[in-house]
Amino acid sequence: MSSVVIVGTQWGDEGKGKIVDLLTRSADYVVRFQGGNNAGHTLVVNKQQYIFHIIPSGILYEDKKCMIGNGVIIDPAILLQEIGGLAEKGLPVTPERLMISENAHLIMEYHRRLDQAQEASLTKDKKIGTTGRGIGPCYVDKVGRVGIKVGDLLDEQILRDKLTAALEEKNFLLKEKFGEQPVFFDSVLANLLDYAEKLAPFVGNVSVELDLARTRGENILFEGAQGTQLDIDHGTYPFVTSSNTVAGSACNGAGFGPTHIDSVIGILKAYTTRVGEGPFPTELHDETGEQLQRKGGEFGATTGRKRRCGWLDGVVASDAVRLNGLTGLAITKLDVLSGQSRIKMATSYKLDELSLSAMPANVKEAGRVEPVYEEMSGWPSEINEITNYEDLPVEAKDYIKRIEDFTGVEAVIVSVGPDRDETLLLKDPFEV
Ligand code: GDP
Ligand code: IMO
Ligand code: MG
């Protein structure tokens, strides 16, 4: 029995979905614990692509259970769309396969509208570049103790009371602050009651279910969303998301005790990408950056935005090792570096006369640091079809070794293509 947490080590889109899908074969439960449908997790199985925003990436295995923990925020329309989409593909999602925590909060229409209106009202240097999915405003309401929870869907009077109170404030903001149309009580309530009927069979106590699974000796896989540098506390604030994305969040976001976590695998893209605004020390504004963007197919899985690209950042990787207590690395998209004659990795930052080994907390400084690079030889040949670690070009193995030495964490998975099969599993994290 073991419990494994998967987290992103950079700014998201490291390939978490692919690795979660791969590891699900050894798991009994797959659990999302934070974030919402700002996430876009891509799986490719037998050349068929699936993108999940809210449903855990273990859902393609019919004998596994998927859980959406209390730390997740749920847009019910999107969740129902994903359930419907899977059913159309012949994969019915039944309450035996999916449980939603009664304590997860709901993303409401007014959260989306406020997220978009707020972003639109900001000057260019202040924009966060959010996904516009209502993430920030929903977490604000949760922390402000006025959010609407999944469990509230089962009690119409609570829904009516909370909605009445919320609309008084939200419509004031929409109309008076942003000059937007208000949201109407009757239509929001009607939608909620419709969602309630459809989602009620899925609602349960995820914490209790996971504890029972653990005591039965089953394997539990926790699926993080976003990445360490997007963490609300530890990321490049304010250019972050509104939840804790680090591994500790798996415990509070699912109701699972920290002493029961056995390993934490950090997903590390072999280079770096970022969507939206904010500091990105190793960003490339040249042809190499364009090449990584094109070869890596770096477009956002949620918003379709072009991802900014740059070299691997060892400072970011070290931050992730420390903040998540990583026990293993899954190095993804190594194939995208094929064809680069030289490969660079930042090993520290220079800030004026200072040398830094961690991302500065001050966002202006984070925007000003100069990466100090180490250069390595690249490899010319494509590596997608390699199934044996030993068969990788020697330069690729040297690159992996350098990452392991620099971070002090071993690589347990190397991914050489988007498909489930294009993966070198060096050590199964469930077999520790
Ligand atoms: P996530 O948000 O961390 O799950 O990552 P995304 O799904 O948003 O972005 C990762 C993208 O890279 C997806 O299009 C994946 O299909 C793709 N991908 C994952 N691993 C690899 C890999 O090793 N090589 C290549 N070429 N693509 C990969
Ligand atoms: P996955 O799980 C990459 C970014 C947004 C924006 C910032 C805040 O697919 O890795 P938000 O809508 O959360 O308020 O936006 O965070 N962001 C992501 N970037 N991958 C993600 O998720 C992201 N989720 C949010 O682009 O910069
Ligand atoms: Mg993504």
CSV table of C-alpha atoms and ligand atoms in Angstrom, one decimal:
chain,number,residue,atom,x,y,z
A,1,MET,CA,0.0,0.0,0.0
A,2,SER,CA,1.3,3.5,-0.7
A,3,SER,CA,0.2,7.0,-1.3
A,4,VAL,CA,1.9,9.0,-4.0
A,5,VAL,CA,1.5,12.7,-4.7
A,6,ILE,CA,2.1,14.2,-8.2
A,7,VAL,CA,2.9,17.9,-8.4
A,8,GLY,CA,4.0,20.3,-11.1
A,9,THR,CA,7.5,21.8,-10.3
A,10,GLN,CA,7.4,24.8,-12.7
A,11,TRP,CA,4.5,27.0,-13.9
A,12,GLY,CA,2.1,24.2,-14.8
A,13,ASP,CA,1.7,22.2,-18.0
A,14,GLU,CA,4.6,19.9,-17.2
A,15,GLY,CA,2.8,16.8,-18.3
A,16,LYS,CA,1.1,15.9,-15.0
A,17,GLY,CA,-2.0,14.4,-16.8
A,18,LYS,CA,0.1,12.1,-18.8
A,19,ILE,CA,2.1,10.8,-15.8
A,20,VAL,CA,-1.0,10.5,-13.6
A,21,ASP,CA,-2.6,8.4,-16.4
A,22,LEU,CA,0.5,6.2,-16.6
A,23,LEU,CA,0.7,5.7,-12.9
A,24,THR,CA,-3.0,5.0,-12.5
A,25,ARG,CA,-2.4,1.4,-13.6
A,26,SER,CA,-0.7,0.8,-10.2
A,27,ALA,CA,-3.2,2.9,-8.2
A,28,ASP,CA,-6.7,2.1,-6.9
A,29,TYR,CA,-7.7,5.7,-6.3
A,30,VAL,CA,-6.9,9.0,-8.2
A,31,VAL,CA,-7.6,12.2,-6.3
A,32,ARG,CA,-7.6,15.9,-7.4
A,33,PHE,CA,-7.0,18.1,-4.4
A,34,GLN,CA,-6.8,21.8,-5.5
A,35,GLY,CA,-7.5,24.1,-8.4
A,36,GLY,CA,-10.4,24.0,-10.7
A,37,ASN,CA,-10.9,24.0,-14.4
A,38,ASN,CA,-8.0,26.4,-14.9
A,39,ALA,CA,-6.2,23.1,-15.2
A,40,GLY,CA,-5.9,21.4,-18.5
A,41,HIS,CA,-4.4,17.9,-18.3
A,42,THR,CA,-3.7,16.1,-21.6
A,43,LEU,CA,-3.6,12.3,-22.0
A,44,VAL,CA,-2.8,10.5,-25.2
A,45,VAL,CA,-3.7,6.9,-25.3
A,46,ASN,CA,-3.3,5.0,-28.6
A,47,LYS,CA,-3.1,8.3,-30.5
A,48,GLN,CA,-6.4,9.5,-29.1
A,49,GLN,CA,-6.2,12.7,-27.1
A,50,TYR,CA,-8.2,13.5,-24.0
A,51,ILE,CA,-8.1,16.8,-22.1
A,52,PHE,CA,-9.5,16.9,-18.6
A,53,HIS,CA,-10.0,20.1,-16.6
A,54,ILE,CA,-11.7,18.8,-13.5
A,55,ILE,CA,-12.1,15.1,-13.7
A,56,PRO,CA,-9.0,13.2,-12.4
A,57,SER,CA,-6.7,11.9,-15.1
A,58,GLY,CA,-7.2,8.3,-13.9
A,59,ILE,CA,-10.8,8.2,-15.3
A,60,LEU,CA,-9.8,6.2,-18.4
A,61,TYR,CA,-9.2,3.1,-16.3
A,62,GLU,CA,-12.7,1.6,-15.6
A,63,ASP,CA,-11.7,-0.3,-12.5
A,64,LYS,CA,-10.2,2.7,-10.7
A,65,LYS,CA,-12.0,5.2,-8.5
A,66,CYS,CA,-11.6,8.9,-9.0
A,67,MET,CA,-12.1,11.5,-6.3
A,68,ILE,CA,-12.5,15.3,-6.3
A,69,GLY,CA,-11.4,16.5,-2.9
A,70,ASN,CA,-12.6,19.4,-0.8
A,71,GLY,CA,-9.7,21.7,-2.0
A,72,VAL,CA,-10.9,21.6,-5.6
A,73,ILE,CA,-13.3,24.3,-6.8
A,74,ILE,CA,-15.9,23.0,-9.3
A,75,ASP,CA,-17.7,24.6,-12.1
A,76,PRO,CA,-20.7,22.2,-12.3
A,77,ALA,CA,-21.5,22.9,-15.9
A,78,ILE,CA,-17.9,22.0,-16.9
A,79,LEU,CA,-17.9,18.9,-14.7
A,80,LEU,CA,-21.2,17.7,-16.3
A,81,GLN,CA,-19.8,18.4,-19.8
A,82,GLU,CA,-16.7,16.2,-19.0
A,83,ILE,CA,-18.9,13.4,-17.7
A,84,GLY,CA,-21.1,13.7,-20.8
A,85,GLY,CA,-18.1,13.8,-23.1
A,86,LEU,CA,-16.7,10.6,-21.6
A,87,ALA,CA,-20.1,8.9,-21.9
A,88,GLU,CA,-20.2,9.7,-25.6
A,89,LYS,CA,-16.9,8.0,-26.0
A,90,GLY,CA,-18.3,4.9,-24.4
A,91,LEU,CA,-16.9,5.5,-20.9
A,92,PRO,CA,-19.8,6.1,-18.6
A,93,VAL,CA,-18.8,7.9,-15.4
A,94,THR,CA,-21.0,6.4,-12.7
A,95,PRO,CA,-21.1,7.3,-8.9
A,96,GLU,CA,-19.1,4.0,-8.3
A,97,ARG,CA,-16.2,5.6,-10.3
A,98,LEU,CA,-16.4,9.2,-9.2
A,99,MET,CA,-16.9,10.9,-5.9
A,100,ILE,CA,-17.1,14.6,-5.3
A,101,SER,CA,-16.4,16.0,-1.9
A,102,GLU,CA,-19.4,17.7,-0.2
A,103,ASN,CA,-16.9,20.3,1.0
A,104,ALA,CA,-15.6,21.4,-2.4
A,105,HIS,CA,-16.8,24.9,-3.4
A,106,LEU,CA,-18.7,25.8,-6.5
A,107,ILE,CA,-17.6,28.2,-9.1
A,108,MET,CA,-20.6,30.4,-9.9
A,109,GLU,CA,-21.5,32.4,-12.9
A,110,TYR,CA,-20.7,35.6,-11.0
A,111,HIS,CA,-17.2,34.3,-10.2
A,112,ARG,CA,-16.4,33.9,-13.9
A,113,ARG,CA,-17.9,37.2,-14.7
A,114,LEU,CA,-15.9,39.0,-11.9
A,115,ASP,CA,-12.7,37.2,-12.9
A,116,GLN,CA,-13.0,38.4,-16.5
A,117,ALA,CA,-14.2,41.9,-15.6
A,118,GLN,CA,-11.4,42.4,-13.1
A,119,GLU,CA,-8.8,41.3,-15.6
A,120,ALA,CA,-10.2,43.6,-18.3
A,121,SER,CA,-10.2,46.5,-15.9
A,122,LEU,CA,-6.4,46.2,-15.1
A,123,THR,CA,-3.7,48.0,-17.0
A,124,LYS,CA,-1.3,45.8,-19.0
A,125,ASP,CA,1.4,45.7,-16.3
A,126,LYS,CA,-1.1,44.7,-13.6
A,127,LYS,CA,-2.9,41.9,-15.6
A,128,ILE,CA,-2.3,38.4,-14.2
A,129,GLY,CA,-3.4,36.7,-17.4
A,130,THR,CA,-5.9,34.4,-15.6
A,131,THR,CA,-7.7,31.7,-17.4
A,132,GLY,CA,-11.0,33.7,-16.8
A,133,ARG,CA,-12.6,30.6,-15.2
A,134,GLY,CA,-13.6,32.3,-12.0
A,135,ILE,CA,-10.8,30.7,-9.9
A,136,GLY,CA,-9.7,33.8,-7.9
A,137,PRO,CA,-13.1,35.1,-7.0
A,138,CYS,CA,-14.3,31.6,-6.0
A,139,TYR,CA,-11.4,31.0,-3.6
A,140,VAL,CA,-11.9,34.5,-2.2
A,141,ASP,CA,-15.5,33.6,-1.3
A,142,LYS,CA,-14.3,30.3,0.2
A,143,VAL,CA,-11.8,32.1,2.5
A,144,GLY,CA,-14.3,34.8,3.2
A,145,ARG,CA,-16.7,32.1,4.4
A,146,VAL,CA,-19.5,33.0,2.0
A,147,GLY,CA,-18.9,30.3,-0.7
A,148,ILE,CA,-21.4,27.8,-1.9
A,149,LYS,CA,-20.3,24.2,-1.4
A,150,VAL,CA,-21.2,21.1,-3.3
A,151,GLY,CA,-23.1,19.9,-0.2
A,152,ASP,CA,-25.3,22.9,-0.3
A,153,LEU,CA,-26.7,21.7,-3.6
A,154,LEU,CA,-28.6,19.1,-1.5
A,155,ASP,CA,-30.4,21.8,0.5
A,156,GLU,CA,-32.5,24.2,-1.5
A,157,GLN,CA,-33.1,26.6,1.4
A,158,ILE,CA,-29.3,27.0,2.1
A,159,LEU,CA,-28.8,27.6,-1.6
A,160,ARG,CA,-31.5,30.3,-1.8
A,161,ASP,CA,-30.1,32.0,1.3
A,162,LYS,CA,-26.5,32.0,0.2
A,163,LEU,CA,-27.4,33.0,-3.3
A,164,THR,CA,-29.5,35.9,-2.1
A,165,ALA,CA,-26.6,37.2,0.1
A,166,ALA,CA,-24.0,36.7,-2.6
A,167,LEU,CA,-26.0,38.4,-5.4
A,168,GLU,CA,-26.4,41.5,-3.3
A,169,GLU,CA,-22.7,42.0,-3.2
A,170,LYS,CA,-21.7,40.5,-6.6
A,171,ASN,CA,-24.3,42.5,-8.6
A,172,PHE,CA,-23.2,45.7,-6.8
A,173,LEU,CA,-19.7,45.0,-8.0
A,174,LEU,CA,-20.7,43.9,-11.5
A,175,LYS,CA,-22.9,47.0,-12.1
A,176,GLU,CA,-21.3,49.8,-10.1
A,177,LYS,CA,-17.6,48.9,-10.2
A,178,PHE,CA,-17.4,47.3,-13.6
A,179,GLY,CA,-20.4,48.7,-15.5
A,180,GLU,CA,-21.6,45.1,-16.4
A,181,GLN,CA,-25.0,43.4,-16.5
A,182,PRO,CA,-26.1,41.8,-13.2
A,183,VAL,CA,-26.6,38.1,-12.7
A,184,PHE,CA,-30.2,37.1,-12.1
A,185,PHE,CA,-31.3,35.1,-9.1
A,186,ASP,CA,-33.9,33.0,-10.8
A,187,SER,CA,-31.8,31.7,-13.6
A,188,VAL,CA,-28.8,31.0,-11.4
A,189,LEU,CA,-31.0,29.1,-8.9
A,190,ALA,CA,-32.7,27.1,-11.7
A,191,ASN,CA,-29.3,26.1,-13.1
A,192,LEU,CA,-28.1,25.1,-9.6
A,193,LEU,CA,-31.2,23.0,-9.0
A,194,ASP,CA,-30.6,21.2,-12.3
A,195,TYR,CA,-26.9,20.6,-11.4
A,196,ALA,CA,-28.0,19.4,-8.0
A,197,GLU,CA,-30.2,16.7,-9.4
A,198,LYS,CA,-27.5,15.5,-11.8
A,199,LEU,CA,-24.6,15.6,-9.3
A,200,ALA,CA,-26.3,14.4,-6.1
A,201,PRO,CA,-25.4,10.7,-6.6
A,202,PHE,CA,-21.7,11.6,-6.8
A,203,VAL,CA,-21.6,13.6,-3.6
A,204,GLY,CA,-19.8,12.0,-0.6
A,205,ASN,CA,-17.2,12.2,2.1
A,206,VAL,CA,-13.9,11.9,0.2
A,207,SER,CA,-11.8,12.0,3.4
A,208,VAL,CA,-13.6,9.0,4.9
A,209,GLU,CA,-13.6,7.1,1.6
A,210,LEU,CA,-9.8,7.6,1.3
A,211,ASP,CA,-9.2,6.6,4.9
A,212,LEU,CA,-11.1,3.4,4.3
A,213,ALA,CA,-9.1,2.7,1.2
A,214,ARG,CA,-5.9,3.3,3.0
A,215,THR,CA,-6.7,1.0,5.8
A,216,ARG,CA,-7.7,-1.7,3.3
A,217,GLY,CA,-4.1,-1.3,1.9
A,218,GLU,CA,-5.0,0.3,-1.4
A,219,ASN,CA,-2.8,2.6,-3.5
A,220,ILE,CA,-3.8,6.2,-3.7
A,221,LEU,CA,-2.5,8.7,-6.3
A,222,PHE,CA,-2.9,12.4,-5.7
A,223,GLU,CA,-3.0,14.6,-8.8
A,224,GLY,CA,-1.8,18.1,-8.4
A,225,ALA,CA,-2.8,20.9,-10.8
A,226,GLN,CA,-0.8,24.0,-11.8
A,227,GLY,CA,2.8,24.1,-10.6
A,228,THR,CA,5.0,25.1,-7.7
A,229,GLN,CA,5.7,28.6,-9.0
A,230,LEU,CA,2.0,29.3,-9.3
A,231,ASP,CA,1.4,28.5,-5.6
A,232,ILE,CA,-0.5,31.3,-3.8
A,233,ASP,CA,2.1,31.4,-1.0
A,234,HIS,CA,5.3,30.2,-2.6
A,235,GLY,CA,5.0,31.3,-6.2
A,236,THR,CA,5.7,34.5,-8.1
A,237,TYR,CA,2.9,36.4,-6.3
A,238,PRO,CA,0.8,38.1,-7.5
A,239,PHE,CA,1.3,36.2,-10.8
A,240,VAL,CA,0.0,33.0,-9.4
A,241,THR,CA,-3.2,31.0,-9.1
A,242,SER,CA,-5.4,31.2,-6.0
A,243,SER,CA,-4.6,27.9,-4.3
A,244,ASN,CA,-1.7,26.1,-2.7
A,245,THR,CA,-0.3,23.9,-5.4
A,246,VAL,CA,2.5,22.3,-3.4
A,247,ALA,CA,2.4,18.7,-2.1
A,248,GLY,CA,1.2,19.6,1.4
A,249,SER,CA,-2.0,20.7,-0.2
A,250,ALA,CA,-2.8,17.1,-1.1
A,251,CYS,CA,-3.5,16.6,2.7
A,252,ASN,CA,-5.7,19.5,3.4
A,253,GLY,CA,-7.3,19.4,-0.1
A,254,ALA,CA,-8.5,15.8,0.3
A,255,GLY,CA,-8.7,15.3,4.1
A,256,PHE,CA,-5.8,12.9,4.2
A,257,GLY,CA,-3.2,12.9,7.1
A,258,PRO,CA,0.4,13.9,6.2
A,259,THR,CA,1.9,10.9,7.8
A,260,HIS,CA,0.2,8.7,5.3
A,261,ILE,CA,2.0,10.1,2.2
A,262,ASP,CA,4.8,7.9,1.1
A,263,SER,CA,6.3,9.7,-1.9
A,264,VAL,CA,6.1,12.9,-3.9
A,265,ILE,CA,6.9,12.9,-7.6
A,266,GLY,CA,7.7,16.3,-9.2
A,267,ILE,CA,6.9,16.6,-12.8
A,268,LEU,CA,9.7,18.5,-14.5
A,269,LYS,CA,9.5,19.5,-18.1
A,270,ALA,CA,13.0,19.3,-19.7
A,271,TYR,CA,12.7,23.0,-20.5
A,272,THR,CA,10.3,25.7,-19.1
A,273,THR,CA,7.0,27.2,-20.1
A,274,ARG,CA,4.6,29.7,-18.6
A,275,VAL,CA,1.2,30.9,-19.7
A,276,GLY,CA,0.0,34.3,-18.6
A,277,GLU,CA,1.9,37.2,-17.2
A,278,GLY,CA,4.7,37.3,-14.6
A,279,PRO,CA,8.4,36.8,-14.1
A,280,PHE,CA,10.1,34.0,-16.1
A,281,PRO,CA,13.9,34.3,-15.7
A,282,THR,CA,15.0,31.8,-18.4
A,283,GLU,CA,12.4,32.9,-21.0
A,284,LEU,CA,13.8,32.9,-24.5
A,285,HIS,CA,12.7,35.6,-26.9
A,286,ASP,CA,14.7,34.2,-29.8
A,287,GLU,CA,14.5,31.5,-32.5
A,288,THR,CA,15.3,28.8,-29.9
A,289,GLY,CA,12.3,29.8,-27.9
A,290,GLU,CA,10.2,29.6,-31.0
A,291,GLN,CA,11.6,26.2,-31.8
A,292,LEU,CA,10.7,24.8,-28.3
A,293,GLN,CA,7.2,26.3,-28.7
A,294,ARG,CA,6.6,24.7,-32.1
A,295,LYS,CA,8.2,21.4,-31.4
A,296,GLY,CA,6.6,21.1,-28.0
A,297,GLY,CA,3.2,22.1,-29.3
A,298,GLU,CA,3.2,24.7,-26.5
A,299,PHE,CA,-0.4,26.0,-26.6
A,300,GLY,CA,-2.5,26.2,-23.4
A,301,ALA,CA,-4.8,23.1,-22.9
A,302,THR,CA,-7.4,25.4,-21.3
A,303,THR,CA,-7.3,28.7,-23.1
A,304,GLY,CA,-5.3,27.9,-26.3
A,305,ARG,CA,-2.9,30.7,-25.5
A,306,LYS,CA,0.7,30.3,-26.8
A,307,ARG,CA,3.0,29.3,-24.0
A,308,ARG,CA,6.1,31.3,-23.3
A,309,CYS,CA,9.2,29.1,-23.5
A,310,GLY,CA,12.7,29.0,-22.1
A,311,TRP,CA,15.5,26.8,-20.8
A,312,LEU,CA,15.3,24.6,-17.8
A,313,ASP,CA,15.6,26.6,-14.6
A,314,GLY,CA,17.5,24.8,-11.9
A,315,VAL,CA,16.6,27.5,-9.3
A,316,VAL,CA,12.9,26.7,-9.9
A,317,ALA,CA,13.6,23.0,-9.7
A,318,SER,CA,15.4,23.4,-6.4
A,319,ASP,CA,12.6,25.5,-5.0
A,320,ALA,CA,10.3,22.6,-6.0
A,321,VAL,CA,12.5,20.0,-4.3
A,322,ARG,CA,12.4,22.0,-1.1
A,323,LEU,CA,8.7,23.1,-1.1
A,324,ASN,CA,7.3,19.7,-2.0
A,325,GLY,CA,9.8,17.4,-0.4
A,326,LEU,CA,10.3,15.6,-3.7
A,327,THR,CA,11.3,12.0,-3.6
A,328,GLY,CA,11.5,11.5,-7.3
A,329,LEU,CA,11.4,13.4,-10.6
A,330,ALA,CA,9.4,12.6,-13.8
A,331,ILE,CA,11.3,14.4,-16.6
A,332,THR,CA,8.9,15.1,-19.4
A,333,LYS,CA,9.2,16.3,-23.0
A,334,LEU,CA,12.8,15.3,-23.3
A,335,ASP,CA,12.2,14.6,-27.0
A,336,VAL,CA,11.4,18.3,-27.6
A,337,LEU,CA,15.1,19.1,-27.0
A,338,SER,CA,16.3,16.7,-29.7
A,339,GLY,CA,18.0,18.7,-32.4
A,340,GLN,CA,19.3,21.4,-30.2
A,341,SER,CA,23.1,21.5,-30.5
A,342,ARG,CA,23.6,23.1,-27.1
A,343,ILE,CA,21.3,22.9,-24.1
A,344,LYS,CA,21.3,25.3,-21.2
A,345,MET,CA,20.2,25.0,-17.6
A,346,ALA,CA,20.2,27.9,-15.1
A,347,THR,CA,22.0,27.0,-12.0
A,348,SER,CA,21.7,30.3,-10.1
A,349,TYR,CA,20.5,33.9,-10.5
A,350,LYS,CA,22.4,37.0,-10.4
A,351,LEU,CA,20.7,40.0,-8.9
A,352,ASP,CA,23.0,43.0,-9.1
A,353,GLU,CA,26.1,41.8,-7.2
A,354,LEU,CA,24.2,39.0,-5.4
A,355,SER,CA,24.1,35.3,-6.3
A,356,LEU,CA,20.7,33.7,-5.6
A,357,SER,CA,19.8,30.0,-5.3
A,358,ALA,CA,16.0,30.6,-4.8
A,359,MET,CA,13.4,32.7,-6.5
A,360,PRO,CA,13.2,36.0,-4.7
A,361,ALA,CA,9.9,36.8,-3.0
A,362,ASN,CA,9.9,40.4,-4.3
A,363,VAL,CA,8.2,40.2,-7.7
A,364,LYS,CA,10.2,43.2,-9.1
A,365,GLU,CA,13.4,41.4,-8.2
A,366,ALA,CA,12.1,38.1,-9.7
A,367,GLY,CA,11.5,40.0,-12.9
A,368,ARG,CA,15.1,41.4,-12.8
A,369,VAL,CA,17.2,38.4,-12.0
A,370,GLU,CA,19.8,37.2,-14.6
A,371,PRO,CA,20.0,33.5,-15.0
A,372,VAL,CA,23.5,32.0,-14.7
A,373,TYR,CA,23.7,29.2,-17.2
A,374,GLU,CA,25.6,25.9,-17.5
A,375,GLU,CA,25.8,24.6,-21.1
A,376,MET,CA,25.7,21.0,-22.2
A,377,SER,CA,25.9,19.2,-25.6
A,378,GLY,CA,22.6,18.3,-27.2
A,379,TRP,CA,21.8,15.3,-29.3
A,380,PRO,CA,20.7,15.3,-33.0
A,381,SER,CA,18.5,12.2,-33.2
A,382,GLU,CA,14.8,11.9,-32.3
A,383,ILE,CA,14.2,9.8,-29.2
A,384,ASN,CA,10.4,9.2,-29.3
A,385,GLU,CA,10.7,5.5,-30.2
A,386,ILE,CA,13.3,4.6,-27.5
A,387,THR,CA,11.8,2.2,-25.0
A,388,ASN,CA,15.0,1.5,-23.0
A,389,TYR,CA,16.8,4.1,-20.9
A,390,GLU,CA,20.2,2.7,-21.9
A,391,ASP,CA,19.4,3.4,-25.6
A,392,LEU,CA,19.0,7.2,-25.0
A,393,PRO,CA,21.8,9.3,-26.6
A,394,VAL,CA,24.7,9.7,-24.2
A,395,GLU,CA,24.1,13.5,-24.1
A,396,ALA,CA,20.5,13.0,-23.1
A,397,LYS,CA,21.6,10.7,-20.3
A,398,ASP,CA,24.2,13.2,-19.2
A,399,TYR,CA,21.5,15.9,-19.1
A,400,ILE,CA,19.3,13.7,-16.9
A,401,LYS,CA,22.2,12.9,-14.7
A,402,ARG,CA,23.1,16.6,-14.4
A,403,ILE,CA,19.5,17.4,-13.3
A,404,GLU,CA,19.6,14.6,-10.7
A,405,ASP,CA,22.9,15.8,-9.3
A,406,PHE,CA,21.9,19.4,-9.2
A,407,THR,CA,18.5,18.7,-7.5
A,408,GLY,CA,19.6,15.8,-5.4
A,409,VAL,CA,16.5,13.9,-6.6
A,410,GLU,CA,16.5,10.8,-8.8
A,411,ALA,CA,14.6,10.6,-12.0
A,412,VAL,CA,12.0,7.8,-11.8
A,413,ILE,CA,10.3,8.5,-15.1
A,414,VAL,CA,11.5,9.9,-18.4
A,415,SER,CA,8.9,10.9,-20.9
A,416,VAL,CA,9.8,11.0,-24.6
A,417,GLY,CA,6.5,11.7,-26.3
A,418,PRO,CA,2.9,12.5,-25.5
A,419,ASP,CA,1.5,8.9,-25.7
A,420,ARG,CA,1.1,6.8,-22.6
A,421,ASP,CA,3.5,4.3,-24.2
A,422,GLU,CA,6.2,6.9,-24.9
A,423,THR,CA,7.6,6.7,-21.4
A,424,LEU,CA,10.6,5.1,-19.7
A,425,LEU,CA,9.5,4.0,-16.2
A,426,LEU,CA,12.7,3.6,-14.3
A,427,LYS,CA,11.1,3.0,-10.9
A,428,ASP,CA,7.4,2.6,-10.0
A,429,PRO,CA,6.7,5.1,-7.2
A,430,PHE,CA,4.2,2.7,-5.8
A,431,GLU,CA,6.8,0.1,-5.2
A,432,VAL,CA,8.8,1.9,-2.4
B,1,GDP,P1,-0.4,19.2,-17.5
B,1,GDP,O1,-1.3,20.4,-17.3
B,1,GDP,O2,0.8,19.2,-16.5
B,1,GDP,O3,-1.1,17.9,-17.4
B,1,GDP,O4,0.2,19.3,-18.9
B,1,GDP,P2,-0.6,19.7,-20.3
B,1,GDP,O5,-1.4,18.6,-20.7
B,1,GDP,O6,-1.3,21.0,-20.1
B,1,GDP,O7,0.6,20.0,-21.3
B,1,GDP,C1,1.5,19.0,-21.6
B,1,GDP,C2,1.5,18.8,-23.1
B,1,GDP,O8,2.6,18.0,-23.5
B,1,GDP,C3,0.3,17.9,-23.6
B,1,GDP,O9,0.0,18.3,-24.9
B,1,GDP,C4,0.9,16.5,-23.5
B,1,GDP,O10,0.2,15.7,-24.5
B,1,GDP,C5,2.3,16.8,-24.0
B,1,GDP,N1,3.3,15.8,-23.5
B,1,GDP,C6,3.4,15.3,-22.3
B,1,GDP,N2,4.5,14.6,-22.1
B,1,GDP,C7,5.2,14.7,-23.3
B,1,GDP,C8,6.4,14.3,-23.8
B,1,GDP,O11,7.2,13.6,-23.1
B,1,GDP,N3,6.8,14.7,-25.1
B,1,GDP,C9,6.0,15.4,-25.8
B,1,GDP,N4,6.4,15.8,-27.0
B,1,GDP,N5,4.8,15.9,-25.4
B,1,GDP,C10,4.4,15.5,-24.2
B,2,IMO,P1,-2.3,22.9,-15.3
B,2,IMO,O1,-2.9,22.1,-14.2
B,2,IMO,C1,-0.5,26.7,-16.6
B,2,IMO,C2,-2.0,30.3,-14.7
B,2,IMO,C3,-2.8,31.3,-15.6
B,2,IMO,C4,-2.5,32.6,-15.0
B,2,IMO,C5,-2.4,32.3,-13.5
B,2,IMO,C6,-3.7,32.6,-12.7
B,2,IMO,O2,-2.8,22.6,-16.6
B,2,IMO,O3,-0.8,22.9,-15.2
B,2,IMO,P2,-6.1,31.5,-12.7
B,2,IMO,O4,-7.1,31.3,-13.8
B,2,IMO,O5,-5.7,30.2,-12.0
B,2,IMO,O6,-6.5,32.5,-11.7
B,2,IMO,O7,-4.8,32.1,-13.4
B,2,IMO,O8,-2.2,30.9,-13.4
B,2,IMO,N1,-2.5,29.0,-14.7
B,2,IMO,C7,-2.0,27.9,-15.3
B,2,IMO,N2,-0.9,27.9,-16.1
B,2,IMO,N3,-1.2,25.5,-16.3
B,2,IMO,C8,-2.2,25.5,-15.4
B,2,IMO,O9,-2.8,24.4,-15.0
B,2,IMO,C9,-2.7,26.8,-14.9
B,2,IMO,N4,-3.7,27.2,-14.1
B,2,IMO,C10,-3.6,28.5,-14.0
B,2,IMO,O10,-2.4,31.2,-16.9
B,2,IMO,O11,-1.2,33.0,-15.3
B,3,MG,MG,-2.1,22.0,-18.4
